[in-house]
Amino acid sequence: MLREIQRELHDGGMRGCVLVRDLHTGEELGIEPETQLPAASLVKVPLALATAERIRRGELDGATQLDVQPGRIATPGPAGLSRFRHPARIAIDDLLYLSTCVSDGTAADTLFELTPPAQVADILQEFGLRGFTFRHGMRELSDTPAERFDATQAHLAHALAIDAGTSGRGHRVPQLDTTRASTGSARACVELLQALWTPSKIPSEVAERVRGLMAHNLLRHRLAPDFSSDLTTWSSKTGTLLNLRHEIGVVEHSDGQAFAIAVLTESLVPASTQPGADALMSQAARRLRDHLRQL
C-alpha cells in the first residue's frame, strides 16, 4: 500500500513525506517521515506554542497592544496584515490568531520579534520536541523568485524551484535550501501534534490554546475536504512556498479515535495553482488513516 501511494504521488508530479499516527495506540504508517524539508508556514505552530508558553509564564501579556507596520504585499497568497496598507494597533492575543488561523506572515514576524527563532527552538527543546530548525522569520519567505516575476511568468519561478536543487537538498533559492531555511520533517510535526493532543511536558492550558487556534484554521482547501464531517473535527496548519505544499493536523472522531497527520510535499510541476496536487495529498493521507482506523 505504501509503495502504491508513493507511486501515485509520483505519477501526480509530487514527492511526498507522509506520517499518520493513531494518537491512542501509537500505531503509525509513513513514507519518508524523517526527510527534512523547508517548513514554510508550518513554523507558525511552534511559534504559537512558544508565545502561549511565554504568556503563561508571565513574560508576555496577551492584552499588550503593539503598533504593526503594514505588509503592503501585492502578490497573490499572503493574507491579513501582510496586505494592509496602513499601520494597525493589535494585541498579542490577536496576533496569535492572525498568525496561526489566517497564516498572516506580518503577524508572525511581529511575534518573532518578541520571541526570536532561537528562543522558539529553546522552548521546544524544554518540552522534549526535536526535529525542527528555526533560522529566520516569515519576511524572508516573501522575497522569492515568485515575487520577482510577473504573474504571467509564475511558472518560471516554479521551474527554478524544481530544477535548482542539489541531491543533498541544497538549493540556489535560499528559502528552499535546508541548510539555510527553517526546516522540519513529517515525524517532527507528528511528535509536536502528539505533545499538543495528549499529556506531555507542555502545560495543559498552553496545549489547549494552540489546539484551539488550529481548530479555527481558515485555510481548508488541502486536507480538510477528506477529514471534515459532522462526526469529525479537523484542526490543522498549512504551509506553502513555491513548489512546496504542506499540511499538518489532527482528525478527532466522535467515537474517540484521533489521528495526527503530516503531509509535506514537493511538486515537480511548474505551476502555482494545482488543485489536483492538493486532492492527491488528501487522498494519500486518508488512505493511511483509514488503514490505521481499521486495525
PDB file of C-alpha atoms in Angstrom:
ATOM      1  CA  MET A   1       0.000   0.000   0.000  1.00  0.00           C
ATOM      2  CA  LEU A   2       2.799   2.427   0.874  1.00  0.00           C
ATOM      3  CA  ARG A   3       4.573   1.737  -2.414  1.00  0.00           C
ATOM      4  CA  GLU A   4       1.308   2.246  -4.286  1.00  0.00           C
ATOM      5  CA  ILE A   5       0.644   5.582  -2.582  1.00  0.00           C
ATOM      6  CA  GLN A   6       4.208   6.694  -3.252  1.00  0.00           C
ATOM      7  CA  ARG A   7       3.805   5.751  -6.911  1.00  0.00           C
ATOM      8  CA  GLU A   8       0.500   7.629  -7.155  1.00  0.00           C
ATOM      9  CA  LEU A   9       2.099  10.749  -5.698  1.00  0.00           C
ATOM     10  CA  HIS A  10       4.981  10.475  -8.158  1.00  0.00           C
ATOM     11  CA  ASP A  11       2.606   9.916 -11.094  1.00  0.00           C
ATOM     12  CA  GLY A  12       0.767  13.051  -9.980  1.00  0.00           C
ATOM     13  CA  GLY A  13       4.003  15.064 -10.112  1.00  0.00           C
ATOM     14  CA  MET A  14       4.858  15.091  -6.408  1.00  0.00           C
ATOM     15  CA  ARG A  15       7.407  13.868  -3.909  1.00  0.00           C
ATOM     16  CA  GLY A  16       5.727  13.210  -0.598  1.00  0.00           C
ATOM     17  CA  CYS A  17       6.812  12.763   3.019  1.00  0.00           C
ATOM     18  CA  VAL A  18       3.845  11.481   4.998  1.00  0.00           C
ATOM     19  CA  LEU A  19       3.211  10.209   8.517  1.00  0.00           C
ATOM     20  CA  VAL A  20      -0.124   9.245  10.091  1.00  0.00           C
ATOM     21  CA  ARG A  21      -0.257   8.121  13.747  1.00  0.00           C
ATOM     22  CA  ASP A  22      -3.050   6.820  15.934  1.00  0.00           C
ATOM     23  CA  LEU A  23      -2.694   9.085  18.979  1.00  0.00           C
ATOM     24  CA  HIS A  24      -4.082   6.449  21.350  1.00  0.00           C
ATOM     25  CA  THR A  25      -2.259   3.298  20.231  1.00  0.00           C
ATOM     26  CA  GLY A  26       0.904   4.808  18.734  1.00  0.00           C
ATOM     27  CA  GLU A  27       0.423   2.732  15.548  1.00  0.00           C
ATOM     28  CA  GLU A  28       1.716   4.673  12.544  1.00  0.00           C
ATOM     29  CA  LEU A  29       2.298   4.467   8.803  1.00  0.00           C
ATOM     30  CA  GLY A  30       4.636   6.715   6.841  1.00  0.00           C
ATOM     31  CA  ILE A  31       6.542   7.484   3.677  1.00  0.00           C
ATOM     32  CA  GLU A  32       9.990   9.065   4.197  1.00  0.00           C
ATOM     33  CA  PRO A  33       8.880  10.635   7.505  1.00  0.00           C
ATOM     34  CA  GLU A  34      12.424  11.581   8.557  1.00  0.00           C
ATOM     35  CA  THR A  35      13.197  13.712   5.480  1.00  0.00           C
ATOM     36  CA  GLN A  36      13.869  17.349   6.349  1.00  0.00           C
ATOM     37  CA  LEU A  37      12.114  19.928   4.152  1.00  0.00           C
ATOM     38  CA  PRO A  38      11.751  23.703   4.402  1.00  0.00           C
ATOM     39  CA  ALA A  39       8.843  24.143   6.795  1.00  0.00           C
ATOM     40  CA  ALA A  40       7.396  27.386   5.348  1.00  0.00           C
ATOM     41  CA  SER A  41       4.361  28.479   7.426  1.00  0.00           C
ATOM     42  CA  LEU A  42       4.304  25.288   9.498  1.00  0.00           C
ATOM     43  CA  VAL A  43       6.730  27.105  11.831  1.00  0.00           C
ATOM     44  CA  LYS A  44       3.783  29.226  12.953  1.00  0.00           C
ATOM     45  CA  VAL A  45       2.588  26.333  15.126  1.00  0.00           C
ATOM     46  CA  PRO A  46       5.821  26.165  17.189  1.00  0.00           C
ATOM     47  CA  LEU A  47       5.747  29.983  17.252  1.00  0.00           C
ATOM     48  CA  ALA A  48       2.206  29.901  18.663  1.00  0.00           C
ATOM     49  CA  LEU A  49       3.286  27.310  21.235  1.00  0.00           C
ATOM     50  CA  ALA A  50       6.297  29.381  22.344  1.00  0.00           C
ATOM     51  CA  THR A  51       4.245  32.594  22.513  1.00  0.00           C
ATOM     52  CA  ALA A  52       1.440  30.947  24.509  1.00  0.00           C
ATOM     53  CA  GLU A  53       4.003  29.460  26.910  1.00  0.00           C
ATOM     54  CA  ARG A  54       5.633  32.847  27.482  1.00  0.00           C
ATOM     55  CA  ILE A  55       2.186  34.312  28.183  1.00  0.00           C
ATOM     56  CA  ARG A  56       1.599  31.519  30.740  1.00  0.00           C
ATOM     57  CA  ARG A  57       4.939  32.279  32.386  1.00  0.00           C
ATOM     58  CA  GLY A  58       4.054  35.964  32.659  1.00  0.00           C
ATOM     59  CA  GLU A  59       6.871  37.030  30.327  1.00  0.00           C
ATOM     60  CA  LEU A  60       4.306  38.394  27.875  1.00  0.00           C
ATOM     61  CA  ASP A  61       0.806  39.810  28.356  1.00  0.00           C
ATOM     62  CA  GLY A  62      -1.645  38.721  25.665  1.00  0.00           C
ATOM     63  CA  ALA A  63      -3.542  42.000  26.074  1.00  0.00           C
ATOM     64  CA  THR A  64      -0.481  44.134  25.248  1.00  0.00           C
ATOM     65  CA  GLN A  65      -1.160  46.138  22.108  1.00  0.00           C
ATOM     66  CA  LEU A  66       1.593  46.605  19.544  1.00  0.00           C
ATOM     67  CA  ASP A  67       1.961  49.003  16.632  1.00  0.00           C
ATOM     68  CA  VAL A  68       2.345  46.896  13.498  1.00  0.00           C
ATOM     69  CA  GLN A  69       3.528  48.285  10.194  1.00  0.00           C
ATOM     70  CA  PRO A  70       1.589  47.182   7.096  1.00  0.00           C
ATOM     71  CA  GLY A  71       2.981  44.401   4.937  1.00  0.00           C
ATOM     72  CA  ARG A  72       1.867  46.022   1.672  1.00  0.00           C
ATOM     73  CA  ILE A  73       2.419  42.774  -0.224  1.00  0.00           C
ATOM     74  CA  ALA A  74       0.677  42.832  -3.589  1.00  0.00           C
ATOM     75  CA  THR A  75       1.498  39.342  -4.904  1.00  0.00           C
ATOM     76  CA  PRO A  76      -1.143  36.573  -4.556  1.00  0.00           C
ATOM     77  CA  GLY A  77      -1.099  34.439  -1.435  1.00  0.00           C
ATOM     78  CA  PRO A  78      -0.402  36.393   1.774  1.00  0.00           C
ATOM     79  CA  ALA A  79      -3.382  37.423   3.922  1.00  0.00           C
ATOM     80  CA  GLY A  80      -4.214  39.645   6.878  1.00  0.00           C
ATOM     81  CA  LEU A  81      -1.776  42.346   7.970  1.00  0.00           C
ATOM     82  CA  SER A  82       0.553  41.291   5.163  1.00  0.00           C
ATOM     83  CA  ARG A  83      -1.838  43.049   2.774  1.00  0.00           C
ATOM     84  CA  PHE A  84      -2.653  46.044   4.984  1.00  0.00           C
ATOM     85  CA  ARG A  85      -1.821  49.489   3.607  1.00  0.00           C
ATOM     86  CA  HIS A  86      -1.750  51.370   6.908  1.00  0.00           C
ATOM     87  CA  PRO A  87      -0.318  50.773  10.403  1.00  0.00           C
ATOM     88  CA  ALA A  88      -2.513  48.959  12.920  1.00  0.00           C
ATOM     89  CA  ARG A  89      -2.514  48.544  16.696  1.00  0.00           C
ATOM     90  CA  ILE A  90      -3.134  44.916  17.659  1.00  0.00           C
ATOM     91  CA  ALA A  91      -2.944  42.864  20.866  1.00  0.00           C
ATOM     92  CA  ILE A  92      -0.568  39.915  21.140  1.00  0.00           C
ATOM     93  CA  ASP A  93      -3.531  37.532  21.559  1.00  0.00           C
ATOM     94  CA  ASP A  94      -4.986  38.749  18.272  1.00  0.00           C
ATOM     95  CA  LEU A  95      -1.626  38.489  16.526  1.00  0.00           C
ATOM     96  CA  LEU A  96      -1.605  34.832  17.614  1.00  0.00           C
ATOM     97  CA  TYR A  97      -4.964  34.333  15.929  1.00  0.00           C
ATOM     98  CA  LEU A  98      -3.890  36.077  12.721  1.00  0.00           C
ATOM     99  CA  SER A  99      -0.573  34.235  12.539  1.00  0.00           C
ATOM    100  CA  THR A 100      -1.972  30.746  13.158  1.00  0.00           C
ATOM    101  CA  CYS A 101      -5.522  30.819  11.781  1.00  0.00           C
ATOM    102  CA  VAL A 102      -5.062  33.178   8.810  1.00  0.00           C
ATOM    103  CA  SER A 103      -1.364  32.347   8.275  1.00  0.00           C
ATOM    104  CA  ASP A 104      -0.538  36.055   8.368  1.00  0.00           C
ATOM    105  CA  GLY A 105       3.216  36.453   7.849  1.00  0.00           C
ATOM    106  CA  THR A 106       3.348  40.027   9.161  1.00  0.00           C
ATOM    107  CA  ALA A 107       1.583  38.989  12.377  1.00  0.00           C
ATOM    108  CA  ALA A 108       4.025  36.073  12.727  1.00  0.00           C
ATOM    109  CA  ASP A 109       7.033  38.342  12.238  1.00  0.00           C
ATOM    110  CA  THR A 110       5.731  40.660  14.961  1.00  0.00           C
ATOM    111  CA  LEU A 111       5.548  37.640  17.284  1.00  0.00           C
ATOM    112  CA  PHE A 112       9.036  36.553  16.193  1.00  0.00           C
ATOM    113  CA  GLU A 113      10.306  39.995  17.252  1.00  0.00           C
ATOM    114  CA  LEU A 114       9.038  39.179  20.760  1.00  0.00           C
ATOM    115  CA  THR A 115      10.240  35.552  20.695  1.00  0.00           C
ATOM    116  CA  PRO A 116      13.098  35.160  18.175  1.00  0.00           C
ATOM    117  CA  PRO A 117      13.589  31.862  16.287  1.00  0.00           C
ATOM    118  CA  ALA A 118      16.387  30.740  18.636  1.00  0.00           C
ATOM    119  CA  GLN A 119      14.131  31.209  21.668  1.00  0.00           C
ATOM    120  CA  VAL A 120      11.309  29.279  19.968  1.00  0.00           C
ATOM    121  CA  ALA A 121      13.800  26.431  19.468  1.00  0.00           C
ATOM    122  CA  ASP A 122      14.832  26.575  23.134  1.00  0.00           C
ATOM    123  CA  ILE A 123      11.229  26.339  24.343  1.00  0.00           C
ATOM    124  CA  LEU A 124      10.537  23.349  22.098  1.00  0.00           C
ATOM    125  CA  GLN A 125      13.643  21.637  23.467  1.00  0.00           C
ATOM    126  CA  GLU A 126      12.388  22.244  27.013  1.00  0.00           C
ATOM    127  CA  PHE A 127       9.292  20.275  26.012  1.00  0.00           C
ATOM    128  CA  GLY A 128      11.405  17.470  24.538  1.00  0.00           C
ATOM    129  CA  LEU A 129      10.465  18.320  20.939  1.00  0.00           C
ATOM    130  CA  ARG A 130      13.173  17.999  18.306  1.00  0.00           C
ATOM    131  CA  GLY A 131      13.437  17.733  14.550  1.00  0.00           C
ATOM    132  CA  PHE A 132      12.778  21.403  13.741  1.00  0.00           C
ATOM    133  CA  THR A 133      15.287  24.121  12.924  1.00  0.00           C
ATOM    134  CA  PHE A 134      14.374  27.805  13.168  1.00  0.00           C
ATOM    135  CA  ARG A 135      16.634  30.115  11.190  1.00  0.00           C
ATOM    136  CA  HIS A 136      14.501  33.101  10.172  1.00  0.00           C
ATOM    137  CA  GLY A 137      11.125  34.776  10.368  1.00  0.00           C
ATOM    138  CA  MET A 138       8.448  34.958   7.693  1.00  0.00           C
ATOM    139  CA  ARG A 139       9.659  38.091   5.910  1.00  0.00           C
ATOM    140  CA  GLU A 140      12.337  36.052   4.134  1.00  0.00           C
ATOM    141  CA  LEU A 141       9.601  33.870   2.603  1.00  0.00           C
ATOM    142  CA  SER A 142       8.068  36.845   0.812  1.00  0.00           C
ATOM    143  CA  ASP A 143      11.249  37.521  -1.179  1.00  0.00           C
ATOM    144  CA  THR A 144      11.431  34.570  -3.573  1.00  0.00           C
ATOM    145  CA  PRO A 145      11.559  34.378  -7.380  1.00  0.00           C
ATOM    146  CA  ALA A 146       7.748  34.263  -7.356  1.00  0.00           C
ATOM    147  CA  GLU A 147       7.670  37.900  -6.198  1.00  0.00           C
ATOM    148  CA  ARG A 148      10.175  38.968  -8.847  1.00  0.00           C
ATOM    149  CA  PHE A 149       8.414  37.544 -11.890  1.00  0.00           C
ATOM    150  CA  ASP A 150       5.269  38.901 -13.468  1.00  0.00           C
ATOM    151  CA  ALA A 151       2.106  36.931 -12.605  1.00  0.00           C
ATOM    152  CA  THR A 152       2.057  35.516 -16.121  1.00  0.00           C
ATOM    153  CA  GLN A 153       5.548  34.096 -15.537  1.00  0.00           C
ATOM    154  CA  ALA A 154       4.823  32.283 -12.289  1.00  0.00           C
ATOM    155  CA  HIS A 155       5.729  29.012 -13.971  1.00  0.00           C
ATOM    156  CA  LEU A 156       9.326  30.262 -14.329  1.00  0.00           C
ATOM    157  CA  ALA A 157       9.677  30.710 -10.567  1.00  0.00           C
ATOM    158  CA  HIS A 158       8.328  27.200 -10.024  1.00  0.00           C
ATOM    159  CA  ALA A 159      10.616  25.758 -12.694  1.00  0.00           C
ATOM    160  CA  LEU A 160      13.582  27.311 -10.879  1.00  0.00           C
ATOM    161  CA  ALA A 161      12.354  25.890  -7.571  1.00  0.00           C
ATOM    162  CA  ILE A 162      12.084  22.416  -9.105  1.00  0.00           C
ATOM    163  CA  ASP A 163      15.335  22.356 -11.073  1.00  0.00           C
ATOM    164  CA  ALA A 164      17.810  24.351  -8.971  1.00  0.00           C
ATOM    165  CA  GLY A 165      18.161  21.918  -6.085  1.00  0.00           C
ATOM    166  CA  THR A 166      21.020  19.523  -5.301  1.00  0.00           C
ATOM    167  CA  SER A 167      20.992  15.887  -4.242  1.00  0.00           C
ATOM    168  CA  GLY A 168      21.924  16.978  -0.713  1.00  0.00           C
ATOM    169  CA  ARG A 169      18.893  19.296  -0.515  1.00  0.00           C
ATOM    170  CA  GLY A 170      20.921  22.421  -1.101  1.00  0.00           C
ATOM    171  CA  HIS A 171      19.266  24.967  -3.372  1.00  0.00           C
ATOM    172  CA  ARG A 172      20.027  28.135  -5.308  1.00  0.00           C
ATOM    173  CA  VAL A 173      16.852  29.609  -3.812  1.00  0.00           C
ATOM    174  CA  PRO A 174      17.851  30.117  -0.138  1.00  0.00           C
ATOM    175  CA  GLN A 175      14.308  29.622   1.158  1.00  0.00           C
ATOM    176  CA  LEU A 176      14.418  26.081  -0.280  1.00  0.00           C
ATOM    177  CA  ASP A 177      17.933  25.250   0.940  1.00  0.00           C
ATOM    178  CA  THR A 178      17.660  23.024   4.015  1.00  0.00           C
ATOM    179  CA  THR A 179      20.967  24.372   5.347  1.00  0.00           C
ATOM    180  CA  ARG A 180      19.639  27.946   5.325  1.00  0.00           C
ATOM    181  CA  ALA A 181      15.877  27.650   5.746  1.00  0.00           C
ATOM    182  CA  SER A 182      13.745  26.765   8.757  1.00  0.00           C
ATOM    183  CA  THR A 183      13.029  23.051   8.390  1.00  0.00           C
ATOM    184  CA  GLY A 184      11.031  20.176   9.776  1.00  0.00           C
ATOM    185  CA  SER A 185      10.125  16.588   8.988  1.00  0.00           C
ATOM    186  CA  ALA A 186       6.822  14.758   8.951  1.00  0.00           C
ATOM    187  CA  ARG A 187       7.928  12.917  12.104  1.00  0.00           C
ATOM    188  CA  ALA A 188       8.862  16.142  13.901  1.00  0.00           C
ATOM    189  CA  CYS A 189       5.431  17.549  13.055  1.00  0.00           C
ATOM    190  CA  VAL A 190       3.594  14.459  14.301  1.00  0.00           C
ATOM    191  CA  GLU A 191       5.632  14.474  17.527  1.00  0.00           C
ATOM    192  CA  LEU A 192       4.576  18.097  18.033  1.00  0.00           C
ATOM    193  CA  LEU A 193       0.918  17.227  17.398  1.00  0.00           C
ATOM    194  CA  GLN A 194       1.140  14.259  19.784  1.00  0.00           C
ATOM    195  CA  ALA A 195       2.514  16.546  22.505  1.00  0.00           C
ATOM    196  CA  LEU A 196      -0.304  19.052  21.942  1.00  0.00           C
ATOM    197  CA  TRP A 197      -3.133  16.499  21.911  1.00  0.00           C
ATOM    198  CA  THR A 198      -2.011  14.044  24.607  1.00  0.00           C
ATOM    199  CA  PRO A 199      -0.443  14.552  28.073  1.00  0.00           C
ATOM    200  CA  SER A 200       3.132  15.811  27.709  1.00  0.00           C
ATOM    201  CA  LYS A 201       5.593  18.313  29.132  1.00  0.00           C
ATOM    202  CA  ILE A 202       3.557  21.103  27.530  1.00  0.00           C
ATOM    203  CA  PRO A 203       1.326  22.725  30.193  1.00  0.00           C
ATOM    204  CA  SER A 204      -2.302  21.752  29.594  1.00  0.00           C
ATOM    205  CA  GLU A 205      -3.555  25.338  29.234  1.00  0.00           C
ATOM    206  CA  VAL A 206      -0.879  26.088  26.616  1.00  0.00           C
ATOM    207  CA  ALA A 207      -1.659  22.943  24.622  1.00  0.00           C
ATOM    208  CA  GLU A 208      -5.366  23.761  24.773  1.00  0.00           C
ATOM    209  CA  ARG A 209      -4.685  27.276  23.477  1.00  0.00           C
ATOM    210  CA  VAL A 210      -2.728  26.007  20.461  1.00  0.00           C
ATOM    211  CA  ARG A 211      -5.293  23.289  19.720  1.00  0.00           C
ATOM    212  CA  GLY A 212      -7.994  25.944  19.704  1.00  0.00           C
ATOM    213  CA  LEU A 213      -6.066  28.074  17.250  1.00  0.00           C
ATOM    214  CA  MET A 214      -5.501  25.134  14.896  1.00  0.00           C
ATOM    215  CA  ALA A 215      -9.189  24.218  15.092  1.00  0.00           C
ATOM    216  CA  HIS A 216     -10.020  27.657  13.678  1.00  0.00           C
ATOM    217  CA  ASN A 217      -7.608  27.477  10.745  1.00  0.00           C
ATOM    218  CA  LEU A 218      -9.316  29.246   7.834  1.00  0.00           C
ATOM    219  CA  LEU A 219      -7.255  27.561   5.094  1.00  0.00           C
ATOM    220  CA  ARG A 220      -9.211  24.379   4.428  1.00  0.00           C
ATOM    221  CA  HIS A 221      -8.619  23.579   0.750  1.00  0.00           C
ATOM    222  CA  ARG A 222      -5.925  20.926   1.107  1.00  0.00           C
ATOM    223  CA  LEU A 223      -6.537  18.053   3.555  1.00  0.00           C
ATOM    224  CA  ALA A 224      -9.747  19.342   5.135  1.00  0.00           C
ATOM    225  CA  PRO A 225     -12.095  18.005   2.387  1.00  0.00           C
ATOM    226  CA  ASP A 226     -11.146  14.423   3.300  1.00  0.00           C
ATOM    227  CA  PHE A 227     -11.170  14.903   7.068  1.00  0.00           C
ATOM    228  CA  SER A 228     -14.161  17.169   7.713  1.00  0.00           C
ATOM    229  CA  SER A 229     -17.640  15.895   8.522  1.00  0.00           C
ATOM    230  CA  ASP A 230     -20.379  16.244  11.147  1.00  0.00           C
ATOM    231  CA  LEU A 231     -18.702  13.417  13.075  1.00  0.00           C
ATOM    232  CA  THR A 232     -15.102  14.664  12.959  1.00  0.00           C
ATOM    233  CA  THR A 233     -13.077  17.715  13.969  1.00  0.00           C
ATOM    234  CA  TRP A 234     -10.119  18.714  11.786  1.00  0.00           C
ATOM    235  CA  SER A 235      -7.524  21.043  13.356  1.00  0.00           C
ATOM    236  CA  SER A 236      -4.605  21.982  11.121  1.00  0.00           C
ATOM    237  CA  LYS A 237      -1.970  24.313   9.710  1.00  0.00           C
ATOM    238  CA  THR A 238      -0.864  24.614   6.096  1.00  0.00           C
ATOM    239  CA  GLY A 239       2.475  25.661   4.667  1.00  0.00           C
ATOM    240  CA  THR A 240       3.060  26.803   1.089  1.00  0.00           C
ATOM    241  CA  LEU A 241       6.216  28.111  -0.564  1.00  0.00           C
ATOM    242  CA  LEU A 242       6.880  27.973  -4.305  1.00  0.00           C
ATOM    243  CA  ASN A 243       6.622  24.249  -5.148  1.00  0.00           C
ATOM    244  CA  LEU A 244       6.186  23.154  -1.505  1.00  0.00           C
ATOM    245  CA  ARG A 245       2.730  22.165  -0.275  1.00  0.00           C
ATOM    246  CA  HIS A 246       2.420  21.043   3.347  1.00  0.00           C
ATOM    247  CA  GLU A 247      -0.302  20.450   5.883  1.00  0.00           C
ATOM    248  CA  ILE A 248      -0.286  19.014   9.380  1.00  0.00           C
ATOM    249  CA  GLY A 249      -3.257  18.366  11.612  1.00  0.00           C
ATOM    250  CA  VAL A 250      -5.274  16.115  13.879  1.00  0.00           C
ATOM    251  CA  VAL A 251      -8.583  14.488  12.999  1.00  0.00           C
ATOM    252  CA  GLU A 252     -10.744  13.632  16.011  1.00  0.00           C
ATOM    253  CA  HIS A 253     -13.650  11.225  15.529  1.00  0.00           C
ATOM    254  CA  SER A 254     -16.868  11.164  17.530  1.00  0.00           C
ATOM    255  CA  ASP A 255     -16.031   7.617  18.694  1.00  0.00           C
ATOM    256  CA  GLY A 256     -12.917   8.925  20.467  1.00  0.00           C
ATOM    257  CA  GLN A 257     -10.280   7.926  17.930  1.00  0.00           C
ATOM    258  CA  ALA A 258      -7.761  10.608  16.955  1.00  0.00           C
ATOM    259  CA  PHE A 259      -5.008  10.633  14.335  1.00  0.00           C
ATOM    260  CA  ALA A 260      -2.078  13.005  13.846  1.00  0.00           C
ATOM    261  CA  ILE A 261      -1.306  13.619  10.178  1.00  0.00           C
ATOM    262  CA  ALA A 262       1.628  15.320   8.464  1.00  0.00           C
ATOM    263  CA  VAL A 263       1.933  15.602   4.694  1.00  0.00           C
ATOM    264  CA  LEU A 264       4.961  17.512   3.372  1.00  0.00           C
ATOM    265  CA  THR A 265       5.361  17.599  -0.410  1.00  0.00           C
ATOM    266  CA  GLU A 266       7.415  18.996  -3.262  1.00  0.00           C
ATOM    267  CA  SER A 267       5.675  19.476  -6.603  1.00  0.00           C
ATOM    268  CA  LEU A 268       7.530  18.606  -9.805  1.00  0.00           C
ATOM    269  CA  VAL A 269       5.021  20.537 -11.928  1.00  0.00           C
ATOM    270  CA  PRO A 270       5.949  24.178 -12.733  1.00  0.00           C
ATOM    271  CA  ALA A 271       2.597  25.774 -11.897  1.00  0.00           C
ATOM    272  CA  SER A 272       1.394  27.784  -8.902  1.00  0.00           C
ATOM    273  CA  THR A 273      -2.228  26.578  -8.935  1.00  0.00           C
ATOM    274  CA  GLN A 274      -2.578  22.815  -8.663  1.00  0.00           C
ATOM    275  CA  PRO A 275      -5.860  21.733  -7.056  1.00  0.00           C
ATOM    276  CA  GLY A 276      -5.147  18.191  -8.229  1.00  0.00           C
ATOM    277  CA  ALA A 277      -1.995  18.108  -6.100  1.00  0.00           C
ATOM    278  CA  ASP A 278      -3.944  19.213  -3.014  1.00  0.00           C
ATOM    279  CA  ALA A 279      -6.504  16.480  -3.652  1.00  0.00           C
ATOM    280  CA  LEU A 280      -3.788  13.860  -4.122  1.00  0.00           C
ATOM    281  CA  MET A 281      -2.167  14.820  -0.806  1.00  0.00           C
ATOM    282  CA  SER A 282      -5.503  14.491   0.938  1.00  0.00           C
ATOM    283  CA  GLN A 283      -6.310  11.129  -0.622  1.00  0.00           C
ATOM    284  CA  ALA A 284      -2.917   9.702   0.346  1.00  0.00           C
ATOM    285  CA  ALA A 285      -3.335  10.798   3.974  1.00  0.00           C
ATOM    286  CA  ARG A 286      -6.872   9.465   4.148  1.00  0.00           C
ATOM    287  CA  ARG A 287      -5.859   6.041   2.861  1.00  0.00           C
ATOM    288  CA  LEU A 288      -3.277   5.746   5.618  1.00  0.00           C
ATOM    289  CA  ARG A 289      -5.745   6.982   8.241  1.00  0.00           C
ATOM    290  CA  ASP A 290      -8.413   4.545   7.008  1.00  0.00           C
ATOM    291  CA  HIS A 291      -5.952   1.635   7.239  1.00  0.00           C
ATOM    292  CA  LEU A 292      -4.941   2.527  10.807  1.00  0.00           C
ATOM    293  CA  ARG A 293      -8.568   3.110  11.808  1.00  0.00           C
ATOM    294  CA  GLN A 294      -9.444  -0.449  10.821  1.00  0.00           C
ATOM    295  CA  LEU A 295      -6.659  -2.091  12.843  1.00  0.00           C
TER     296      LEU A 295
END
